[in-house]
Short mmCIF file of C-alpha atoms and ligand atoms in Angstrom, two decimals:
data_model
loop_
_atom_site.label_atom_id
_atom_site.label_comp_id
_atom_site.label_asym_id
_atom_site.label_seq_id
_atom_site.Cartn_x
_atom_site.Cartn_y
_atom_site.Cartn_z
CA MET A 1 -126.76 176.00 -90.41
CA ARG A 2 -123.16 175.87 -91.72
CA ARG A 3 -122.38 178.63 -94.09
CA VAL A 4 -120.19 177.37 -96.96
CA SER A 5 -118.77 178.62 -100.26
CA VAL A 6 -117.20 176.88 -103.16
CA PHE A 7 -114.57 178.49 -105.40
CA GLY A 8 -114.23 176.75 -108.68
CA SER A 9 -117.60 175.00 -108.35
CA THR A 10 -117.94 174.29 -111.98
CA GLY A 11 -114.68 172.26 -112.12
CA SER A 12 -113.95 168.60 -111.34
CA ILE A 13 -113.42 169.19 -107.65
CA GLY A 14 -116.23 171.79 -107.45
CA VAL A 15 -118.67 169.33 -108.96
CA ASN A 16 -117.71 166.59 -106.72
CA THR A 17 -117.97 168.97 -103.73
CA LEU A 18 -121.50 170.10 -104.64
CA ASP A 19 -122.41 166.36 -105.06
CA LEU A 20 -121.53 165.86 -101.60
CA LEU A 21 -123.15 168.92 -100.28
CA THR A 22 -126.36 167.96 -102.05
CA ARG A 23 -126.19 164.36 -100.74
CA GLN A 24 -125.70 165.76 -97.10
CA GLY A 25 -128.91 167.81 -97.37
CA GLY A 26 -128.16 170.50 -99.83
CA ALA A 27 -129.90 173.90 -99.17
CA GLU A 28 -131.94 172.36 -96.35
CA ALA A 29 -128.54 171.58 -94.48
CA TYR A 30 -126.25 174.37 -95.58
CA GLN A 31 -126.50 177.95 -96.24
CA VAL A 32 -124.58 178.32 -99.53
CA VAL A 33 -122.99 181.79 -99.59
CA ALA A 34 -120.91 181.89 -102.80
CA LEU A 35 -120.19 179.70 -105.79
CA SER A 36 -117.71 180.61 -108.49
CA GLY A 37 -116.75 179.57 -111.95
CA GLY A 38 -115.37 180.60 -115.19
CA ARG A 39 -116.99 180.67 -118.66
CA ASN A 40 -119.49 177.99 -117.98
CA VAL A 41 -122.06 180.32 -116.64
CA ASP A 42 -125.11 178.00 -117.34
CA LEU A 43 -123.77 175.37 -115.13
CA LEU A 44 -122.81 177.98 -112.51
CA ALA A 45 -126.31 179.44 -112.50
CA SER A 46 -128.01 175.96 -112.31
CA GLN A 47 -125.72 175.12 -109.35
CA ALA A 48 -126.62 178.32 -107.53
CA ARG A 49 -130.32 177.88 -108.12
CA SER A 50 -130.29 174.19 -106.85
CA LEU A 51 -128.41 175.18 -103.74
CA ARG A 52 -130.06 178.57 -103.26
CA ALA A 53 -126.62 180.31 -103.18
CA GLU A 54 -126.69 184.00 -102.23
CA LEU A 55 -124.13 184.85 -104.87
CA ALA A 56 -122.50 183.54 -108.15
CA VAL A 57 -119.36 184.83 -109.42
CA THR A 58 -117.80 184.35 -112.81
CA ALA A 59 -113.98 184.91 -113.11
CA HIS A 60 -114.60 186.83 -116.43
CA GLU A 61 -116.28 190.27 -116.59
CA ASP A 62 -117.39 189.63 -120.10
CA CYS A 63 -119.45 186.70 -118.94
CA LEU A 64 -121.54 188.88 -116.51
CA PRO A 65 -124.35 189.66 -118.74
CA ALA A 66 -124.82 185.93 -119.62
CA LEU A 67 -124.64 185.00 -115.85
CA ARG A 68 -127.26 187.67 -115.06
CA ALA A 69 -129.48 186.32 -117.77
CA ALA A 70 -129.08 182.78 -116.63
CA LEU A 71 -130.10 183.94 -112.95
CA HIS A 72 -133.01 186.04 -114.15
CA GLY A 73 -136.08 185.62 -111.96
CA SER A 74 -134.00 184.30 -108.91
CA SER A 75 -132.90 186.47 -106.07
CA ILE A 76 -129.30 185.24 -106.52
CA GLU A 77 -126.65 188.14 -106.85
CA ALA A 78 -124.34 187.90 -109.74
CA ALA A 79 -120.68 189.38 -109.95
CA ALA A 80 -117.65 189.05 -112.17
CA GLY A 81 -113.90 189.50 -112.08
CA GLN A 82 -111.00 188.88 -109.74
CA ALA A 83 -111.89 191.65 -107.36
CA ALA A 84 -115.49 190.22 -107.00
CA LEU A 85 -114.01 186.73 -106.24
CA VAL A 86 -111.96 188.25 -103.44
CA GLU A 87 -114.95 190.16 -102.20
CA ALA A 88 -117.06 186.96 -102.25
CA ALA A 89 -114.16 185.23 -100.17
CA ALA A 90 -114.56 187.95 -97.45
CA ARG A 91 -118.19 187.05 -96.71
CA PRO A 92 -118.63 185.28 -93.42
CA THR A 93 -118.52 181.44 -93.90
CA ASP A 94 -117.69 178.34 -91.75
CA TRP A 95 -116.15 176.38 -94.55
CA ILE A 96 -114.74 177.19 -97.93
CA MET A 97 -113.69 174.94 -100.79
CA SER A 98 -110.72 176.35 -102.68
CA ALA A 99 -110.89 174.63 -105.94
CA ILE A 100 -109.93 177.22 -108.56
CA VAL A 101 -107.23 175.80 -110.87
CA GLY A 102 -103.80 177.75 -110.88
CA ALA A 103 -102.28 180.65 -109.16
CA ALA A 104 -105.61 182.49 -109.66
CA GLY A 105 -106.88 180.61 -106.54
CA LEU A 106 -104.40 182.20 -104.26
CA ALA A 107 -106.04 185.62 -103.62
CA PRO A 108 -109.61 184.36 -102.74
CA GLY A 109 -108.16 181.68 -100.45
CA PHE A 110 -105.88 184.14 -98.80
CA GLU A 111 -108.74 186.47 -98.27
CA ALA A 112 -110.86 183.73 -96.76
CA LEU A 113 -108.26 182.86 -94.21
CA ARG A 114 -108.20 186.41 -92.99
CA HIS A 115 -111.83 185.96 -91.94
CA GLY A 116 -111.12 182.93 -89.73
CA THR A 117 -112.89 180.31 -91.84
CA THR A 118 -111.95 176.69 -92.38
CA LEU A 119 -110.36 176.40 -95.92
CA ALA A 120 -110.61 173.21 -97.67
CA LEU A 121 -107.60 173.42 -99.96
CA ALA A 122 -107.65 171.76 -103.34
CA ASN A 123 -105.72 174.55 -104.87
CA LYS A 124 -102.29 173.21 -104.40
CA GLU A 125 -100.73 176.16 -106.21
CA SER A 126 -101.61 178.34 -103.26
CA LEU A 127 -99.23 176.36 -100.97
CA VAL A 128 -96.56 176.07 -103.68
CA THR A 129 -96.48 179.73 -104.39
CA ALA A 130 -97.12 181.27 -100.84
CA GLY A 131 -97.19 178.41 -98.37
CA PRO A 132 -95.53 180.25 -95.45
CA LEU A 133 -97.70 183.21 -96.02
CA LEU A 134 -100.90 181.18 -95.83
CA LEU A 135 -99.91 179.17 -92.74
CA ALA A 136 -99.08 182.43 -91.00
CA GLU A 137 -102.16 184.20 -91.91
CA ALA A 138 -104.30 181.17 -90.85
CA GLU A 139 -102.54 181.19 -87.44
CA ARG A 140 -102.96 184.97 -87.09
CA HIS A 141 -106.70 184.73 -87.66
CA GLY A 142 -107.50 181.39 -86.01
CA ALA A 143 -108.43 179.96 -89.41
CA ARG A 144 -107.77 176.46 -90.36
CA ILE A 145 -106.47 174.81 -93.64
CA LEU A 146 -107.56 171.28 -94.41
CA PRO A 147 -105.82 169.50 -97.30
CA VAL A 148 -107.94 168.09 -100.15
CA ASP A 149 -105.22 166.83 -102.49
CA SER A 150 -105.69 163.11 -102.08
CA GLU A 151 -102.07 162.28 -100.98
CA HIS A 152 -102.12 165.29 -98.54
CA SER A 153 -105.46 164.21 -97.03
CA ALA A 154 -104.10 160.75 -96.77
CA VAL A 155 -100.96 162.01 -94.86
CA PHE A 156 -103.23 164.20 -92.63
CA GLN A 157 -105.38 161.17 -91.82
CA ALA A 158 -102.34 158.99 -91.05
CA LEU A 159 -101.17 161.66 -88.61
CA VAL A 160 -104.31 161.84 -86.42
CA GLY A 161 -103.13 161.26 -82.83
CA GLU A 162 -99.35 161.45 -83.75
CA GLU A 163 -96.55 163.77 -82.93
CA MET A 164 -94.62 165.23 -85.87
CA GLU A 165 -91.37 164.72 -84.04
CA ALA A 166 -91.96 160.98 -84.41
CA VAL A 167 -92.27 161.32 -88.20
CA GLU A 168 -89.30 160.11 -90.14
CA ARG A 169 -90.55 160.35 -93.66
CA ILE A 170 -93.56 161.06 -95.81
CA ILE A 171 -94.16 158.98 -99.04
CA ILE A 172 -96.55 160.35 -101.58
CA THR A 173 -97.54 158.06 -104.52
CA ALA A 174 -97.86 158.89 -108.01
CA SER A 175 -99.79 156.80 -110.71
CA GLY A 176 -97.13 157.69 -113.24
CA GLY A 177 -99.67 159.32 -115.38
CA ALA A 178 -100.62 158.66 -119.12
CA PHE A 179 -96.93 158.07 -120.17
CA ARG A 180 -95.50 155.85 -117.53
CA ASP A 181 -94.99 152.88 -119.88
CA TRP A 182 -94.10 154.93 -123.04
CA PRO A 183 -90.59 154.49 -124.39
CA LEU A 184 -88.59 157.78 -123.63
CA ASP A 185 -88.01 158.71 -127.20
CA ARG A 186 -91.77 158.69 -127.87
CA LEU A 187 -92.50 161.40 -125.28
CA ALA A 188 -91.29 164.33 -127.38
CA THR A 189 -94.20 163.60 -129.77
CA ALA A 190 -96.95 163.20 -127.30
CA SER A 191 -100.12 165.01 -128.19
CA VAL A 192 -102.46 167.03 -126.11
CA ALA A 193 -105.11 164.39 -126.42
CA GLU A 194 -102.81 161.64 -125.30
CA ALA A 195 -101.54 163.65 -122.31
CA SER A 196 -105.13 164.50 -121.32
CA SER A 197 -106.27 160.96 -120.41
CA HIS A 198 -105.46 159.63 -116.96
CA PRO A 199 -105.34 155.96 -116.32
CA ASN A 200 -106.91 156.12 -112.88
CA TRP A 201 -108.48 159.52 -112.04
CA ALA A 202 -111.09 161.70 -113.58
CA MET A 203 -109.82 165.25 -113.17
CA GLY A 204 -109.62 168.61 -114.97
CA GLN A 205 -107.48 168.70 -118.09
CA ARG A 206 -104.76 170.82 -116.62
CA ILE A 207 -104.00 168.61 -113.62
CA THR A 208 -104.28 165.47 -115.94
CA ILE A 209 -101.57 166.82 -118.20
CA ASP A 210 -99.52 167.76 -115.21
CA SER A 211 -99.87 164.13 -114.04
CA ALA A 212 -98.36 162.97 -117.20
CA SER A 213 -95.45 165.22 -117.03
CA MET A 214 -95.20 164.66 -113.24
CA PHE A 215 -95.37 168.54 -112.74
CA ASN A 216 -98.39 167.60 -110.61
CA LYS A 217 -96.34 165.49 -108.31
CA ALA A 218 -93.63 168.06 -108.22
CA LEU A 219 -96.20 170.62 -107.03
CA GLU A 220 -97.28 168.07 -104.46
CA VAL A 221 -93.74 167.50 -103.14
CA ILE A 222 -93.53 171.21 -102.40
CA GLU A 223 -97.08 171.29 -101.09
CA THR A 224 -96.09 168.52 -98.63
CA LYS A 225 -93.15 170.42 -97.39
CA GLU A 226 -95.21 173.69 -96.94
CA TYR A 227 -98.28 172.17 -95.36
CA PHE A 228 -96.56 169.63 -92.91
CA ARG A 229 -93.47 171.89 -92.45
CA VAL A 230 -90.97 168.94 -92.96
CA ASP A 231 -87.54 168.86 -94.38
CA PRO A 232 -87.44 168.19 -98.18
CA GLU A 233 -85.23 165.25 -97.39
CA MET A 234 -88.08 163.52 -95.58
CA ILE A 235 -90.36 163.45 -98.66
CA GLU A 236 -90.28 160.63 -101.15
CA VAL A 237 -92.27 159.95 -104.33
CA LEU A 238 -93.21 156.36 -105.13
CA VAL A 239 -94.67 155.24 -108.30
CA HIS A 240 -97.77 153.12 -107.64
CA PRO A 241 -99.78 152.37 -110.97
CA GLU A 242 -102.94 151.29 -109.21
CA SER A 243 -103.57 154.50 -107.27
CA LEU A 244 -105.00 152.73 -104.27
CA VAL A 245 -102.35 153.56 -101.68
CA HIS A 246 -102.30 157.44 -101.68
CA ALA A 247 -99.74 158.18 -99.16
CA LEU A 248 -97.57 156.56 -96.43
CA VAL A 249 -96.19 158.15 -93.19
CA GLY A 250 -93.04 156.53 -91.72
CA PHE A 251 -92.39 156.85 -88.08
CA ARG A 252 -89.12 156.67 -86.08
CA ASP A 253 -90.15 153.18 -84.66
CA GLY A 254 -90.14 151.83 -88.24
CA ALA A 255 -93.94 151.82 -88.59
CA LEU A 256 -95.31 152.83 -91.82
CA MET A 257 -99.04 153.91 -91.86
CA ALA A 258 -100.64 153.79 -95.32
CA HIS A 259 -103.87 155.23 -96.48
CA LEU A 260 -105.78 153.30 -99.05
CA GLY A 261 -109.00 153.88 -100.84
CA ALA A 262 -110.59 154.04 -104.26
CA PRO A 263 -109.38 156.83 -106.59
CA ASP A 264 -112.43 159.00 -106.04
CA MET A 265 -111.83 162.62 -104.76
CA ARG A 266 -115.16 162.61 -102.87
CA HIS A 267 -113.23 160.82 -100.18
CA ALA A 268 -110.61 163.59 -99.64
CA ILE A 269 -113.28 166.33 -100.06
CA GLY A 270 -115.76 164.59 -97.80
CA TYR A 271 -113.09 164.13 -95.12
CA ALA A 272 -112.36 167.94 -95.21
CA LEU A 273 -116.06 168.72 -95.23
CA ASN A 274 -117.04 166.61 -92.20
CA TRP A 275 -113.61 166.82 -90.31
CA PRO A 276 -113.03 166.05 -87.48
CA GLU A 277 -115.85 163.50 -87.91
CA ARG A 278 -116.16 160.83 -90.64
CA ALA A 279 -119.41 160.82 -92.46
CA GLU A 280 -120.77 158.02 -94.58
CA LEU A 281 -119.39 158.70 -98.18
CA PRO A 282 -120.53 157.28 -101.58
CA VAL A 283 -117.10 155.92 -102.56
CA ALA A 284 -116.32 152.28 -103.68
CA ARG A 285 -115.26 150.05 -101.04
CA LEU A 286 -111.98 148.15 -101.80
CA ASP A 287 -112.02 144.36 -102.06
CA LEU A 288 -108.34 143.74 -101.44
CA ALA A 289 -108.79 139.89 -101.92
CA GLN A 290 -110.06 140.57 -105.44
CA ILE A 291 -107.43 143.29 -106.24
CA GLY A 292 -104.83 140.69 -105.24
CA ARG A 293 -101.60 142.66 -105.41
CA LEU A 294 -100.37 146.28 -105.44
CA SER A 295 -97.15 147.36 -107.08
CA PHE A 296 -94.61 150.00 -106.40
CA ARG A 297 -91.38 151.41 -108.14
CA ALA A 298 -89.00 154.20 -107.99
CA PRO A 299 -89.79 157.12 -110.19
CA ASP A 300 -87.57 157.50 -113.27
CA LEU A 301 -85.98 160.91 -112.96
CA ALA A 302 -84.82 160.96 -116.61
CA ARG A 303 -88.37 160.59 -117.59
CA PHE A 304 -89.67 163.04 -115.13
CA PRO A 305 -87.30 166.05 -114.74
CA ALA A 306 -90.22 167.94 -112.99
CA LEU A 307 -89.31 166.09 -109.84
CA ARG A 308 -85.71 167.31 -109.84
CA LEU A 309 -86.84 170.78 -110.43
CA ALA A 310 -89.11 170.62 -107.38
CA ARG A 311 -86.02 169.78 -105.28
CA GLU A 312 -84.36 172.72 -106.67
CA VAL A 313 -87.21 174.99 -105.91
CA MET A 314 -87.25 173.93 -102.22
CA GLU A 315 -83.49 174.48 -102.08
CA ILE A 316 -83.74 177.99 -103.45
CA GLY A 317 -86.68 179.04 -101.33
CA GLY A 318 -88.17 182.54 -101.36
CA THR A 319 -90.49 183.06 -104.26
CA ALA A 320 -88.94 180.24 -106.35
CA GLY A 321 -92.23 178.26 -105.85
CA ALA A 322 -94.18 181.16 -107.43
CA ALA A 323 -91.74 181.29 -110.41
CA PHE A 324 -91.89 177.57 -110.87
CA ASN A 325 -95.58 177.34 -110.85
CA ALA A 326 -96.13 180.24 -113.09
CA ALA A 327 -93.57 179.08 -115.66
CA LYS A 328 -95.26 175.67 -115.54
CA GLU A 329 -98.65 177.28 -116.14
CA ALA A 330 -97.29 179.15 -119.09
CA ALA A 331 -95.66 176.01 -120.38
CA LEU A 332 -98.87 174.22 -120.08
CA ASP A 333 -100.82 176.85 -121.82
CA ALA A 334 -98.34 176.72 -124.62
CA PHE A 335 -98.53 172.94 -124.82
CA ILE A 336 -102.24 172.97 -124.88
CA ASP A 337 -102.13 175.51 -127.78
CA GLU A 338 -99.67 173.18 -129.58
CA ARG A 339 -96.92 175.93 -129.57
CA ILE A 340 -94.48 173.67 -127.72
CA GLY A 341 -94.05 169.89 -127.38
CA PHE A 342 -94.49 167.77 -124.22
CA LEU A 343 -90.79 167.70 -123.28
CA ASP A 344 -90.40 171.29 -123.87
CA MET A 345 -92.61 172.02 -120.84
CA ALA A 346 -89.84 170.87 -118.37
CA HIS A 347 -87.01 172.55 -120.43
CA LEU A 348 -88.96 175.83 -120.36
CA VAL A 349 -89.66 175.74 -116.70
CA GLU A 350 -85.97 174.94 -115.96
CA ARG A 351 -84.75 177.97 -118.10
CA VAL A 352 -87.13 180.25 -116.40
CA LEU A 353 -86.15 179.15 -112.94
CA ALA A 354 -82.40 179.16 -113.64
CA GLN A 355 -82.53 182.80 -115.03
CA MET A 356 -84.70 184.18 -112.31
CA SER A 357 -83.00 182.58 -109.55
CA THR A 358 -79.63 184.00 -110.49
CA ARG A 359 -80.80 187.40 -111.84
CA GLN A 360 -83.56 188.13 -109.58
CA GLY A 361 -82.31 186.31 -106.57
CA LEU A 362 -85.58 184.52 -105.94
CA GLY A 363 -84.26 182.96 -102.81
CA ASN A 364 -83.96 186.22 -100.96
CA ILE A 365 -87.40 187.65 -101.93
CA THR A 366 -89.76 187.62 -98.85
CA VAL A 367 -92.93 185.64 -99.45
CA SER A 368 -95.63 188.40 -99.41
CA LEU A 369 -98.75 188.53 -101.59
CA ASP A 370 -97.33 191.40 -103.64
CA ASN A 371 -94.00 189.72 -104.23
CA VAL A 372 -95.63 186.46 -105.16
CA MET A 373 -97.82 188.16 -107.72
CA ALA A 374 -94.78 189.99 -109.10
CA THR A 375 -92.63 186.94 -109.33
CA ASP A 376 -95.53 185.13 -110.91
CA ALA A 377 -95.99 187.83 -113.53
CA GLU A 378 -92.28 187.95 -114.37
CA ALA A 379 -91.93 184.24 -114.80
CA ARG A 380 -94.97 184.14 -117.20
CA ALA A 381 -93.42 187.08 -119.19
CA LEU A 382 -90.02 185.30 -119.32
CA ALA A 383 -91.60 182.01 -120.31
CA SER A 384 -93.56 183.64 -123.22
CA GLU A 385 -90.39 185.50 -124.37
CA PHE A 386 -88.58 182.31 -124.41
CA ILE A 387 -91.26 180.54 -126.35
CA SER A 388 -91.68 183.31 -128.91
CA THR A 389 -87.93 183.58 -129.58
CA GLY A 390 -87.70 179.81 -129.83
CA ARG A 391 -85.15 179.69 -126.71
CA ILE A 392 -86.54 176.43 -125.17
P1 NAD B 1 -111.04 172.25 -113.34
O1 NAD B 1 -110.08 172.79 -114.51
O2 NAD B 1 -111.84 171.07 -113.52
O3 NAD B 1 -111.84 173.47 -112.68
C1 NAD B 1 -111.22 174.58 -112.36
C2 NAD B 1 -112.32 175.58 -111.76
O4 NAD B 1 -111.63 176.88 -111.59
C3 NAD B 1 -113.40 175.86 -112.61
O5 NAD B 1 -114.56 176.17 -111.92
C4 NAD B 1 -113.03 177.04 -113.47
O6 NAD B 1 -114.10 177.85 -113.94
C5 NAD B 1 -112.29 177.79 -112.44
N1 NAD B 1 -111.25 178.72 -112.98
C6 NAD B 1 -110.43 178.40 -113.95
N2 NAD B 1 -109.57 179.42 -114.22
C7 NAD B 1 -109.82 180.38 -113.27
C8 NAD B 1 -109.35 181.75 -113.12
N3 NAD B 1 -108.44 182.25 -113.85
N4 NAD B 1 -110.05 182.46 -112.09
C9 NAD B 1 -111.06 182.01 -111.39
N5 NAD B 1 -111.50 180.70 -111.55
C10 NAD B 1 -111.06 179.99 -112.51
O7 NAD B 1 -109.86 171.88 -112.22
P2 NAD B 1 -109.89 170.72 -111.03
O8 NAD B 1 -109.31 169.48 -111.66
O9 NAD B 1 -111.19 170.69 -110.43
O10 NAD B 1 -108.81 171.35 -110.14
C11 NAD B 1 -109.00 172.39 -109.21
C12 NAD B 1 -107.91 172.41 -108.14
O11 NAD B 1 -107.85 171.31 -107.47
C13 NAD B 1 -106.47 172.50 -108.97
O12 NAD B 1 -105.77 173.27 -108.11
C14 NAD B 1 -106.01 171.08 -108.84
O13 NAD B 1 -104.63 171.04 -108.89
C15 NAD B 1 -106.66 170.56 -107.39
N6 NAD B 1 -106.76 169.09 -107.45
C16 NAD B 1 -107.70 168.63 -108.40
C17 NAD B 1 -107.80 167.23 -108.29
C18 NAD B 1 -108.88 166.54 -109.16
O14 NAD B 1 -109.19 165.36 -108.93
N7 NAD B 1 -109.45 167.18 -110.14
C19 NAD B 1 -107.16 166.53 -107.24
C20 NAD B 1 -106.31 167.06 -106.37
C21 NAD B 1 -106.08 168.49 -106.48
MG1 MG B 2 -102.92 164.69 -105.68
#
């Protein structure tokens, strides 16, 4: 039986992953090693019971008594905290889903790679903050990273049987998020509720707001560079409001291979779960005659400064990705808490990046786990200093 673990099992990607594991036989077909979540311990415990997991881990130590209580009477182990997450990732598995949100997903995924597993990577922040490190570690230990972000899964699939030397460009699409049609001067007043509703995809709140600001696409541009090891100039973003074409790969003979599918993350998750085979998946089939037409347009850089910042991050190199991501996470926290406005997020990230790249020389810092964590902590501290002193 395949041994599998799911980190972030209580989130949007996690729940979809468990749905597929259950449909593909559940505890009869998989030996579920570890599941992890946050404060939603009742959901975590019920998931662990239904899949007969060996271990359930909550990220928060103060949630451990509640998790223990919820698992009472079962033989499932309970654990809590960041060290427990890393310990869980060290347990032998054949496949791990990395679906914690934010930089917190890096350490468990990194640990899992050191044990030679196949890591299905939804946590794009890992590649943005520590791409070269993850790829080198995977290579060293014979581990494999499979992309789960829909655009990257699409590119990965378009590349099956192809040589990277023949690739001319990679185009990832963006729906444009909640505000793609808003007048620019209204964006400053966008509320958390307005930014938390996506036109096409049902996802966690943080990535939904990041879609409205295009910070999600900015992370994905960097993720593309890191995962496929291509020059930043080869990567393009295309606004495609229908979210049916997920990515396109352009080859030197002029061919453009597009990946289409319904906006349902179970496709990309299922591809990574069953790779290199294709299994039957419960996703809607597209009726193109009924859809009739697809539309595309260039992204508006004035509306979405995050895309310009992603280019700067790739230019700077070193731990700039860690600073960018951490500043973005801090800005997002402040926006959700209504301490700053929607447009302030990009201003804040730009300020943190500018100050740290000159004063700390981010571009010259080696991408090691310690350096990434240190840059992450400094960027968060600087962002909160800027917020509390009103320097946005
Ligand atoms: P989510 O907010 O729905 O779920 C996040 C999960 O991580 C939950 O299980 C939560 O308990 C856990 N978690 C949160 N903070 C944590 C911490 N500090 N330490 C440990 N665990 C923590 O998020 P999601 O939408 O499922 O996204 C998960 C990841 O997948 C993100 O990196 C996101 O960018 C990526 N992703 C998501 C989608 C999507 O459709 N939701 C698509 C592509 C990529
Ligand atoms: Mg995506």
